[in-house]
Amino acid sequence: MRQWIKRHALEVTLLLIILVMGGVLRWYDVGPSMHFGTDEGRDAFVVHELVTGQSLPLLGPAAPNNRPDFHLGPAFYYLLAPFYLVGQSAPESGAVAIALFSTLTIFLIYLVGRELWGWVAGLSAAGLYAASFFMVYYGRWIWNPNVVPFFMLLLVWFLVKLIREDNHQRTGRWIYGSAAMIGIVMQLHGTALLVVPVVVVVLLLWYRPAIWWWQYLIAGGVLLLVNAPAVWYDLTHRLANARGFLRVVTQSDSSASLSLLDRANRLYHLTENFFQESVARGVPGLVWMMLGLGTAVFVLAQIVRMIRTKKIPSAIAVIGVWFVVTMTIFIFYQEHIPPHYFAIIFPLPFLLAGWAVQSLWQPRAARIVLMGVVIALVSVQFWQSVQLLVDISPGGSRASSYPVRLDELRWVVAAVESTQTGEAVSYIAWPPEAYDRSFAYLFMLDGVRPEPSEHPRQVVVVDSLADIKAAKALGDVQSVDRRGALWLVTFAATIK
């Protein structure tokens, strides 16, 4: 390893700079500034009960979030558990976990890019990913889709290794690793649950790698073991979750059925916006159009060349199947497609950019231009990400991100607790569904059991001056305090 580092000193130095840059953007003020809404509060309760031995979750979050019919597996809760155990169940523990996985994804993108095409591709993809506003935004937020890129990249790496391996004896580790990653990724988001099995089956049928039948059996056992909690739940609840999954995929809540052409057109615009937000947020429209068009022409030219020569490298096959399967499933999806649904392909724009840079790297003149383009994009994205950190700071507008910081929620909890005089704490949080479980969790950590009531001593108003006027109508207001996006209205006496 020391000899390799000496031979690749420049590459290692650039990688360390990229990792430090990406780490700072993800770790700076990550605890106090984290988003801790009611969904995050719900998950925190589950993980807290897991690490304290109160319960063993068999199911994960609902998918879709507003439909209780079907739940993902509980892998997300088990991934957070070690961090909550060390952090004594503090909500900041989850933010640390997400920031760590996001930082590790930078390194993993470098490894995958280097494995597929070369060191230039690896460093270019990692640099763009590290600075990307879009990836920094999701890399600081405790949410199950935000760890999908890390495990999806591991799966891609294992699949490439498996496809390239021609020795039965050595394929075992790659098929077992792939099975473990399949089991984890499928529990992290609904899109992954649909996309990943199809991608793996297509690639295995296409390449037919050297795998003995008993290795498939062991891989199936690994997959079953990783999904054991959810499988046990279904076995003991008359397949309730499996039946819920069928209802989710066969029924639509959409008030208007979109035609196939409309869905394809919608997906095109969503995908273009996703690519731009990922690698070129803040770049002038004309520049982005030139970059996007140039990359599209490059990819199409490579595809035509591969079709003519009838030689499709395994790396391109994996990337292509990964992208095409995801887009195909999205086309047939009639409901709203929010940005986080693309988590399954978050790494793709960066890997494609790295591939383009590596392929055009040889001519010296082109090398200088490409270096300038990559450095410019990284610089613009870094500035955008710094602006995000400014925006979520105590004095920030929160216009580009979530409105309330964790330290502001803690301030409210401390203020409510300070008025307790031996009787139960009573409060109202507005809007009631935005932070009710968040406050409940923070009160629980402090050993206080608040009682949300229509007759409060304290009223918490979230980001709304109109709600302050409504609160004043409840009784005589003693004071109105504010921290960030939160207002705390204190009444002169208990409201009757």
Coordinates of C-alpha atoms in Angstrom, one line a residue:
M1 CA 0.0 0.0 0.0
R2 CA 2.9 2.4 0.8
Q3 CA 4.5 1.7 -2.5
W4 CA 1.2 2.3 -4.3
I5 CA 0.7 5.6 -2.5
K6 CA 4.2 6.7 -3.5
R7 CA 3.6 5.9 -7.1
H8 CA 0.2 7.8 -7.1
A9 CA 1.1 10.7 -4.8
L10 CA -0.7 13.3 -6.9
E11 CA -3.9 11.2 -7.2
V12 CA -3.9 10.4 -3.4
T13 CA -3.3 14.1 -2.6
L14 CA -6.2 15.2 -4.8
L15 CA -8.5 12.5 -3.3
L16 CA -7.7 13.7 0.2
I17 CA -8.5 17.3 -0.8
I18 CA -11.8 16.1 -2.3
L19 CA -12.7 14.1 0.9
V20 CA -11.9 17.0 3.2
M21 CA -14.0 19.4 1.1
G22 CA -16.9 17.0 1.0
G23 CA -16.6 16.2 4.7
V24 CA -16.6 19.8 5.7
L25 CA -19.7 20.5 3.7
R26 CA -21.5 17.6 5.3
W27 CA -20.2 17.7 8.8
Y28 CA -20.1 21.4 9.6
D29 CA -22.7 22.3 12.2
V30 CA -24.5 19.1 11.2
G31 CA -26.1 18.4 14.6
P32 CA -27.5 21.8 15.7
S33 CA -28.6 22.6 12.1
M34 CA -30.2 19.3 11.3
H35 CA -33.8 18.9 10.2
F36 CA -35.9 17.0 12.8
G37 CA -39.5 17.0 11.6
T38 CA -42.2 14.6 12.7
D39 CA -41.1 11.8 10.5
E40 CA -37.6 12.0 11.9
G41 CA -39.1 12.0 15.4
R42 CA -41.1 8.9 14.5
D43 CA -37.9 7.1 13.4
A44 CA -36.0 8.3 16.4
F45 CA -38.5 6.7 18.8
V46 CA -38.2 3.4 16.9
V47 CA -34.3 3.4 17.0
H48 CA -34.3 4.5 20.7
E49 CA -36.6 1.6 21.6
L50 CA -34.3 -0.7 19.6
V51 CA -31.0 0.4 21.4
T52 CA -32.6 0.4 24.8
G53 CA -34.0 -3.1 24.3
Q54 CA -37.7 -2.1 24.5
S55 CA -38.6 -3.5 21.1
L56 CA -37.2 -5.1 18.0
P57 CA -38.6 -3.5 14.8
L58 CA -39.7 -5.9 12.1
L59 CA -40.8 -3.3 9.6
G60 CA -39.4 0.1 8.5
P61 CA -41.0 3.3 7.3
A62 CA -44.2 3.3 5.3
A63 CA -43.9 3.5 1.5
P64 CA -45.3 5.7 0.2
N65 CA -44.9 7.8 3.3
N66 CA -48.6 8.7 3.5
R67 CA -49.9 5.1 2.9
P68 CA -49.7 2.7 5.8
D69 CA -50.6 -0.3 3.6
F70 CA -47.0 -1.3 3.0
H71 CA -43.8 -0.8 5.0
L72 CA -40.2 -1.2 3.9
G73 CA -37.8 -3.4 5.8
P74 CA -36.2 -2.1 9.0
A75 CA -32.6 -1.9 7.7
F76 CA -32.5 1.9 8.1
Y77 CA -33.3 1.5 11.8
Y78 CA -30.6 -1.1 12.3
L79 CA -28.0 1.1 10.4
L80 CA -28.8 4.0 12.8
A81 CA -28.7 1.9 15.9
P82 CA -24.9 1.9 16.6
F83 CA -24.8 5.7 16.3
Y84 CA -27.8 6.1 18.6
L85 CA -26.2 3.7 21.1
V86 CA -23.0 5.7 21.2
G87 CA -24.8 9.0 21.2
Q88 CA -27.2 7.9 23.9
S89 CA -30.2 8.3 21.6
A90 CA -29.5 12.0 20.9
P91 CA -31.1 13.1 17.6
E92 CA -27.7 14.4 16.4
S93 CA -26.6 10.7 16.3
G94 CA -28.7 10.2 13.2
A95 CA -27.3 13.3 11.5
V96 CA -23.8 12.0 12.2
A97 CA -24.7 8.6 10.6
I98 CA -26.1 10.2 7.4
A99 CA -23.1 12.6 7.1
L100 CA -20.7 9.6 7.5
F101 CA -22.5 7.5 4.8
S102 CA -22.5 10.5 2.5
T103 CA -18.8 11.2 3.0
L104 CA -18.0 7.5 2.4
T105 CA -20.1 7.6 -0.8
I106 CA -17.6 10.2 -2.1
F107 CA -14.8 7.7 -1.6
L108 CA -16.9 4.9 -3.1
I109 CA -17.7 7.0 -6.2
Y110 CA -13.9 7.5 -6.7
L111 CA -13.3 3.7 -6.3
V112 CA -16.1 2.8 -8.7
G113 CA -15.1 5.4 -11.3
R114 CA -11.5 4.3 -11.1
E115 CA -12.5 0.6 -11.4
L116 CA -14.7 1.2 -14.4
W117 CA -12.6 3.7 -16.4
G118 CA -9.6 5.1 -14.6
W119 CA -8.2 7.5 -12.0
V120 CA -9.3 10.6 -14.0
A121 CA -12.9 9.4 -14.0
G122 CA -12.8 8.5 -10.3
L123 CA -11.4 11.9 -9.2
S124 CA -13.7 13.9 -11.5
A125 CA -16.8 12.0 -10.3
A126 CA -15.8 12.2 -6.6
G127 CA -15.0 16.0 -6.8
L128 CA -18.3 16.8 -8.4
Y129 CA -20.2 14.6 -6.0
A130 CA -18.4 16.1 -3.0
A131 CA -19.3 19.7 -3.8
S132 CA -22.8 19.1 -5.3
F133 CA -25.4 21.2 -3.5
F134 CA -28.0 18.5 -4.2
M135 CA -25.8 15.8 -2.6
V136 CA -24.8 18.0 0.4
Y137 CA -28.5 18.8 1.0
Y138 CA -29.5 15.1 1.2
G139 CA -26.2 14.2 2.9
R140 CA -27.1 16.1 6.1
W141 CA -30.7 14.9 6.5
I142 CA -31.8 11.8 8.5
W143 CA -34.0 10.1 5.9
N144 CA -33.9 6.5 4.7
P145 CA -33.5 7.4 0.9
N146 CA -30.3 9.3 1.8
V147 CA -28.2 6.2 2.4
V148 CA -29.4 4.5 -0.8
P149 CA -26.5 5.9 -3.0
F150 CA -23.8 4.3 -0.7
F151 CA -25.3 0.8 -0.8
M152 CA -26.3 1.1 -4.5
L153 CA -22.7 1.9 -5.4
L154 CA -21.5 -1.1 -3.5
L155 CA -23.9 -3.3 -5.4
V156 CA -22.8 -1.8 -8.7
W157 CA -19.1 -2.5 -7.8
F158 CA -19.9 -6.1 -6.8
L159 CA -21.9 -6.7 -10.0
V160 CA -19.1 -5.4 -12.2
K161 CA -16.6 -7.6 -10.3
L162 CA -19.0 -10.6 -10.6
I163 CA -19.5 -10.1 -14.4
R164 CA -15.7 -9.7 -15.0
E165 CA -14.8 -12.8 -12.9
D166 CA -14.3 -16.0 -14.9
N167 CA -13.3 -18.3 -12.0
H168 CA -16.0 -20.3 -10.2
Q169 CA -13.9 -20.3 -7.0
R170 CA -13.7 -16.5 -6.7
T171 CA -17.2 -15.6 -7.8
G172 CA -18.6 -16.5 -4.4
R173 CA -17.6 -13.3 -2.6
W174 CA -19.1 -11.1 -5.3
I175 CA -22.4 -12.9 -5.5
Y176 CA -22.7 -13.0 -1.7
G177 CA -21.8 -9.4 -1.4
S178 CA -24.3 -8.5 -4.2
A179 CA -27.0 -10.5 -2.3
A180 CA -26.3 -8.6 0.9
M181 CA -26.5 -5.2 -0.9
I182 CA -29.7 -6.2 -2.7
G183 CA -31.3 -7.0 0.6
I184 CA -30.2 -3.7 2.2
V185 CA -31.1 -1.4 -0.7
M186 CA -34.5 -2.9 -1.2
Q187 CA -35.4 -1.9 2.4
L188 CA -34.3 1.7 2.0
H189 CA -36.8 3.0 -0.6
G190 CA -39.7 1.9 -2.7
T191 CA -38.0 2.7 -6.0
A192 CA -35.1 0.5 -5.0
L193 CA -37.5 -2.3 -4.2
L194 CA -38.8 -2.2 -7.8
V195 CA -35.5 -1.4 -9.6
V196 CA -32.8 -3.5 -8.0
P197 CA -34.2 -7.0 -8.6
V198 CA -34.9 -6.3 -12.3
V199 CA -31.4 -4.8 -12.8
V200 CA -29.7 -7.8 -11.2
V201 CA -31.8 -10.4 -13.1
V202 CA -31.2 -8.7 -16.5
L203 CA -27.4 -8.6 -15.9
L204 CA -27.1 -12.2 -14.7
L205 CA -29.2 -13.4 -17.7
W206 CA -27.2 -11.2 -20.1
Y207 CA -23.7 -12.1 -18.9
R208 CA -24.3 -15.5 -17.3
P209 CA -21.2 -15.2 -15.0
A210 CA -19.4 -18.3 -13.7
I211 CA -21.6 -19.2 -10.7
W212 CA -22.2 -22.6 -9.3
W213 CA -25.8 -23.6 -8.3
W214 CA -24.9 -23.9 -4.6
Q215 CA -23.5 -20.3 -4.7
Y216 CA -26.9 -19.2 -5.8
L217 CA -28.4 -21.0 -2.8
I218 CA -26.0 -19.4 -0.4
A219 CA -26.7 -16.0 -2.0
G220 CA -30.4 -16.6 -1.5
G221 CA -29.8 -17.5 2.1
V222 CA -27.9 -14.2 2.6
L223 CA -30.7 -12.3 1.0
L224 CA -33.2 -14.0 3.2
L225 CA -31.1 -13.3 6.3
V226 CA -30.8 -9.6 5.6
N227 CA -34.6 -9.4 5.1
A228 CA -35.4 -11.8 8.0
P229 CA -37.3 -9.3 10.2
A230 CA -39.7 -8.3 7.4
V231 CA -40.1 -12.0 6.3
W232 CA -40.8 -13.0 9.9
Y233 CA -43.4 -10.2 10.2
D234 CA -45.3 -11.5 7.1
L235 CA -45.1 -15.1 8.3
T236 CA -46.7 -14.2 11.6
H237 CA -49.2 -11.7 10.2
R238 CA -50.8 -13.6 7.4
L239 CA -48.7 -11.9 4.7
A240 CA -50.2 -8.5 5.7
N241 CA -47.2 -6.5 4.4
A242 CA -47.0 -8.4 1.1
R243 CA -50.7 -7.8 0.5
G244 CA -50.2 -4.2 1.3
F245 CA -47.4 -4.0 -1.3
L246 CA -49.7 -5.4 -4.0
R247 CA -52.3 -2.8 -3.1
V248 CA -49.7 0.0 -3.4
V249 CA -48.4 -1.1 -6.8
T250 CA -51.8 -1.9 -8.4
Q251 CA -53.9 1.0 -7.1
S252 CA -53.5 4.7 -7.9
D253 CA -54.6 7.7 -5.8
S254 CA -54.1 10.0 -8.7
S255 CA -57.1 12.1 -9.5
A256 CA -56.1 12.3 -13.2
S257 CA -54.7 9.5 -15.2
L258 CA -51.7 10.6 -17.2
S259 CA -51.2 9.2 -20.7
L260 CA -48.0 7.3 -21.5
L261 CA -46.8 10.2 -23.6
D262 CA -47.5 12.7 -20.8
R263 CA -45.6 10.5 -18.3
A264 CA -42.6 10.2 -20.7
N265 CA -42.5 14.0 -21.2
R266 CA -42.8 14.6 -17.5
L267 CA -40.0 12.1 -16.8
Y268 CA -37.7 13.8 -19.4
H269 CA -38.0 17.2 -17.7
L270 CA -37.6 15.7 -14.2
T271 CA -34.5 13.8 -15.3
E272 CA -33.0 16.9 -17.0
N273 CA -33.7 18.9 -13.9
F274 CA -32.1 16.1 -11.7
F275 CA -28.9 16.1 -13.8
Q276 CA -28.6 19.8 -13.7
E277 CA -29.3 20.1 -10.0
S278 CA -26.7 17.4 -9.4
V279 CA -23.7 18.6 -11.4
A280 CA -24.5 22.2 -12.6
R281 CA -26.7 24.0 -10.1
G282 CA -26.1 27.7 -10.3
V283 CA -24.5 27.4 -13.8
P284 CA -26.0 29.8 -16.4
G285 CA -28.7 28.2 -18.6
L286 CA -26.7 28.5 -21.8
V287 CA -23.6 27.0 -20.3
W288 CA -25.7 24.1 -18.9
M289 CA -27.3 23.5 -22.3
M290 CA -23.9 23.3 -23.9
L291 CA -22.6 20.9 -21.3
G292 CA -25.7 18.8 -21.3
L293 CA -25.8 18.6 -25.1
G294 CA -22.1 17.8 -25.3
T295 CA -22.4 15.0 -22.8
A296 CA -25.5 13.6 -24.6
V297 CA -23.7 13.6 -27.9
F298 CA -20.7 11.9 -26.3
V299 CA -22.9 9.2 -24.8
L300 CA -24.8 8.6 -28.0
A301 CA -21.6 8.4 -30.0
Q302 CA -20.2 5.8 -27.6
I303 CA -23.4 3.8 -27.9
V304 CA -23.3 3.9 -31.7
R305 CA -19.7 2.8 -31.7
M306 CA -20.4 -0.1 -29.3
I307 CA -23.3 -1.3 -31.4
R308 CA -21.2 -1.2 -34.5
T309 CA -18.4 -3.1 -32.9
K310 CA -20.8 -5.4 -31.0
K311 CA -18.7 -4.9 -27.9
I312 CA -20.3 -3.5 -24.8
P313 CA -18.0 -3.2 -21.8
S314 CA -19.4 -4.6 -18.6
A315 CA -19.2 -1.2 -16.9
I316 CA -21.3 0.4 -19.6
A317 CA -23.8 -2.5 -19.5
V318 CA -24.2 -2.2 -15.7
I319 CA -24.7 1.6 -16.0
G320 CA -27.0 1.3 -19.0
V321 CA -29.3 -1.3 -17.4
W322 CA -29.3 0.6 -14.1
F323 CA -30.5 3.8 -15.9
V324 CA -32.9 2.2 -18.4
V325 CA -34.7 0.0 -15.8
T326 CA -35.1 3.0 -13.5
M327 CA -36.5 5.2 -16.2
T328 CA -38.8 2.5 -17.5
I329 CA -40.4 2.0 -14.1
F330 CA -40.7 5.8 -13.6
I331 CA -42.5 6.1 -17.0
F332 CA -45.3 3.7 -15.8
Y333 CA -45.6 5.5 -12.4
Q334 CA -48.6 7.8 -12.5
E335 CA -48.1 9.6 -9.1
H336 CA -46.0 12.6 -8.3
I337 CA -42.2 11.9 -8.6
P338 CA -40.3 14.0 -6.0
P339 CA -36.6 14.5 -6.3
H340 CA -35.7 12.0 -3.7
Y341 CA -37.2 9.2 -5.9
F342 CA -34.0 9.6 -7.9
A343 CA -31.9 8.4 -4.9
I344 CA -31.5 5.1 -6.6
I345 CA -29.5 6.8 -9.4
F346 CA -28.0 9.7 -7.5
P347 CA -24.4 8.6 -8.4
L348 CA -25.2 8.3 -12.2
P349 CA -24.7 11.9 -13.3
F350 CA -21.3 12.0 -11.6
L351 CA -20.1 8.6 -13.0
L352 CA -21.2 9.6 -16.5
A353 CA -19.3 12.9 -16.2
G354 CA -16.2 11.0 -15.0
W355 CA -16.5 8.6 -18.0
A356 CA -16.7 11.5 -20.4
V357 CA -13.7 13.3 -18.9
Q358 CA -11.6 10.0 -18.9
S359 CA -12.5 9.2 -22.5
L360 CA -11.5 12.7 -23.8
W361 CA -8.4 13.0 -21.6
Q362 CA -5.7 11.9 -24.0
P363 CA -5.1 15.0 -26.2
R364 CA -3.1 17.6 -24.3
A365 CA -5.3 20.5 -25.4
A366 CA -8.4 18.6 -24.5
R367 CA -6.9 17.8 -21.1
I368 CA -6.5 21.5 -20.2
V369 CA -10.0 22.3 -21.3
L370 CA -11.5 19.4 -19.3
M371 CA -9.5 20.3 -16.2
G372 CA -10.9 23.8 -16.5
V373 CA -14.5 22.6 -16.9
V374 CA -14.3 20.2 -13.9
I375 CA -12.6 22.8 -11.6
A376 CA -15.2 25.4 -12.6
L377 CA -18.1 23.1 -12.0
V378 CA -16.7 22.0 -8.6
S379 CA -16.1 25.6 -7.7
V380 CA -19.6 26.7 -8.6
Q381 CA -21.1 23.7 -6.7
F382 CA -18.9 24.3 -3.7
W383 CA -20.2 28.0 -3.6
Q384 CA -23.8 26.8 -3.8
S385 CA -23.2 24.3 -1.0
V386 CA -21.6 27.0 1.2
Q387 CA -24.6 29.2 0.6
L388 CA -26.8 26.3 1.8
L389 CA -24.8 26.2 5.1
V390 CA -25.2 30.0 5.4
D391 CA -28.9 29.6 4.7
I392 CA -29.5 27.0 7.5
S393 CA -27.3 29.0 10.0
P394 CA -29.1 30.6 13.0
G395 CA -29.5 33.9 11.0
G396 CA -30.2 32.3 7.7
S397 CA -33.5 32.7 5.7
R398 CA -34.0 28.9 5.3
A399 CA -35.2 29.7 1.8
S400 CA -33.3 26.8 0.2
S401 CA -33.8 24.3 2.9
Y402 CA -35.9 23.0 5.8
P403 CA -37.2 25.9 8.0
V404 CA -36.4 24.8 11.5
R405 CA -33.1 23.8 13.2
L406 CA -32.8 21.2 15.9
D407 CA -31.3 23.7 18.3
E408 CA -34.4 25.9 17.9
L409 CA -36.6 22.9 18.8
R410 CA -34.4 22.3 21.9
W411 CA -34.8 26.0 22.8
V412 CA -38.6 25.6 22.8
V413 CA -38.4 22.4 24.9
A414 CA -36.1 24.2 27.5
A415 CA -38.5 27.2 27.6
V416 CA -41.5 25.0 28.1
E417 CA -39.8 22.9 30.8
S418 CA -38.6 26.1 32.7
T419 CA -42.3 27.0 33.4
Q420 CA -43.2 23.7 34.9
T421 CA -44.4 24.0 38.5
G422 CA -45.1 20.5 39.5
E423 CA -48.0 20.0 37.2
A424 CA -47.9 18.4 33.7
V425 CA -46.5 20.5 30.9
S426 CA -49.2 21.5 28.4
Y427 CA -48.6 23.0 25.0
I428 CA -49.8 23.4 21.5
A429 CA -47.5 23.1 18.4
W430 CA -48.5 24.8 15.2
P431 CA -48.8 23.4 12.6
P432 CA -49.7 20.4 14.8
E433 CA -48.5 17.7 12.3
A434 CA -45.1 19.2 11.5
Y435 CA -43.2 18.7 14.8
D436 CA -45.5 16.9 17.2
R437 CA -43.4 13.7 17.4
S438 CA -40.2 15.8 17.3
F439 CA -41.2 17.7 20.4
A440 CA -42.4 14.5 22.1
Y441 CA -39.1 12.8 21.5
L442 CA -37.1 15.7 22.9
F443 CA -39.3 15.9 25.9
M444 CA -38.9 12.2 26.4
L445 CA -35.1 12.5 26.4
D446 CA -35.4 15.1 29.1
G447 CA -37.6 12.9 31.2
V448 CA -40.7 15.1 30.8
R449 CA -44.1 13.9 29.5
P450 CA -45.8 16.8 28.0
E451 CA -49.5 16.8 27.4
P452 CA -50.6 18.6 24.2
S453 CA -53.8 20.4 25.1
E454 CA -56.3 22.9 24.0
H455 CA -55.6 24.9 27.2
P456 CA -51.9 25.5 27.1
R457 CA -49.5 27.6 29.2
Q458 CA -47.1 27.6 26.2
V459 CA -47.8 27.8 22.5
V460 CA -45.2 27.0 19.9
V461 CA -45.8 28.7 16.5
V462 CA -43.7 27.4 13.6
D463 CA -42.8 29.9 10.9
S464 CA -46.2 31.8 10.8
L465 CA -47.0 35.3 12.0
A466 CA -50.7 34.6 11.3
D467 CA -50.5 31.8 13.9
I468 CA -49.2 34.3 16.5
K469 CA -52.4 36.4 16.0
A470 CA -54.4 33.2 16.5
A471 CA -52.5 32.4 19.6
K472 CA -53.2 35.8 21.1
A473 CA -56.9 35.2 20.8
L474 CA -56.6 32.3 23.3
G475 CA -55.8 34.5 26.3
D476 CA -53.6 37.3 27.8
V477 CA -50.1 37.0 26.2
Q478 CA -47.2 37.7 28.6
S479 CA -44.4 37.5 26.0
V480 CA -43.5 36.5 22.5
D481 CA -40.0 35.2 22.0
R482 CA -38.4 34.1 18.8
R483 CA -35.4 32.0 17.7
G484 CA -34.9 31.4 14.1
A485 CA -38.1 30.2 12.5
L486 CA -39.9 29.5 15.8
W487 CA -42.0 31.8 18.0
L488 CA -42.8 30.9 21.6
V489 CA -46.0 32.6 23.0
T490 CA -46.1 32.6 26.8
F491 CA -49.5 33.3 28.5
A492 CA -49.8 35.3 31.7
A493 CA -51.8 32.4 33.3
T494 CA -53.1 29.0 32.4
I495 CA -55.8 29.3 29.8
K496 CA -59.2 28.2 31.0

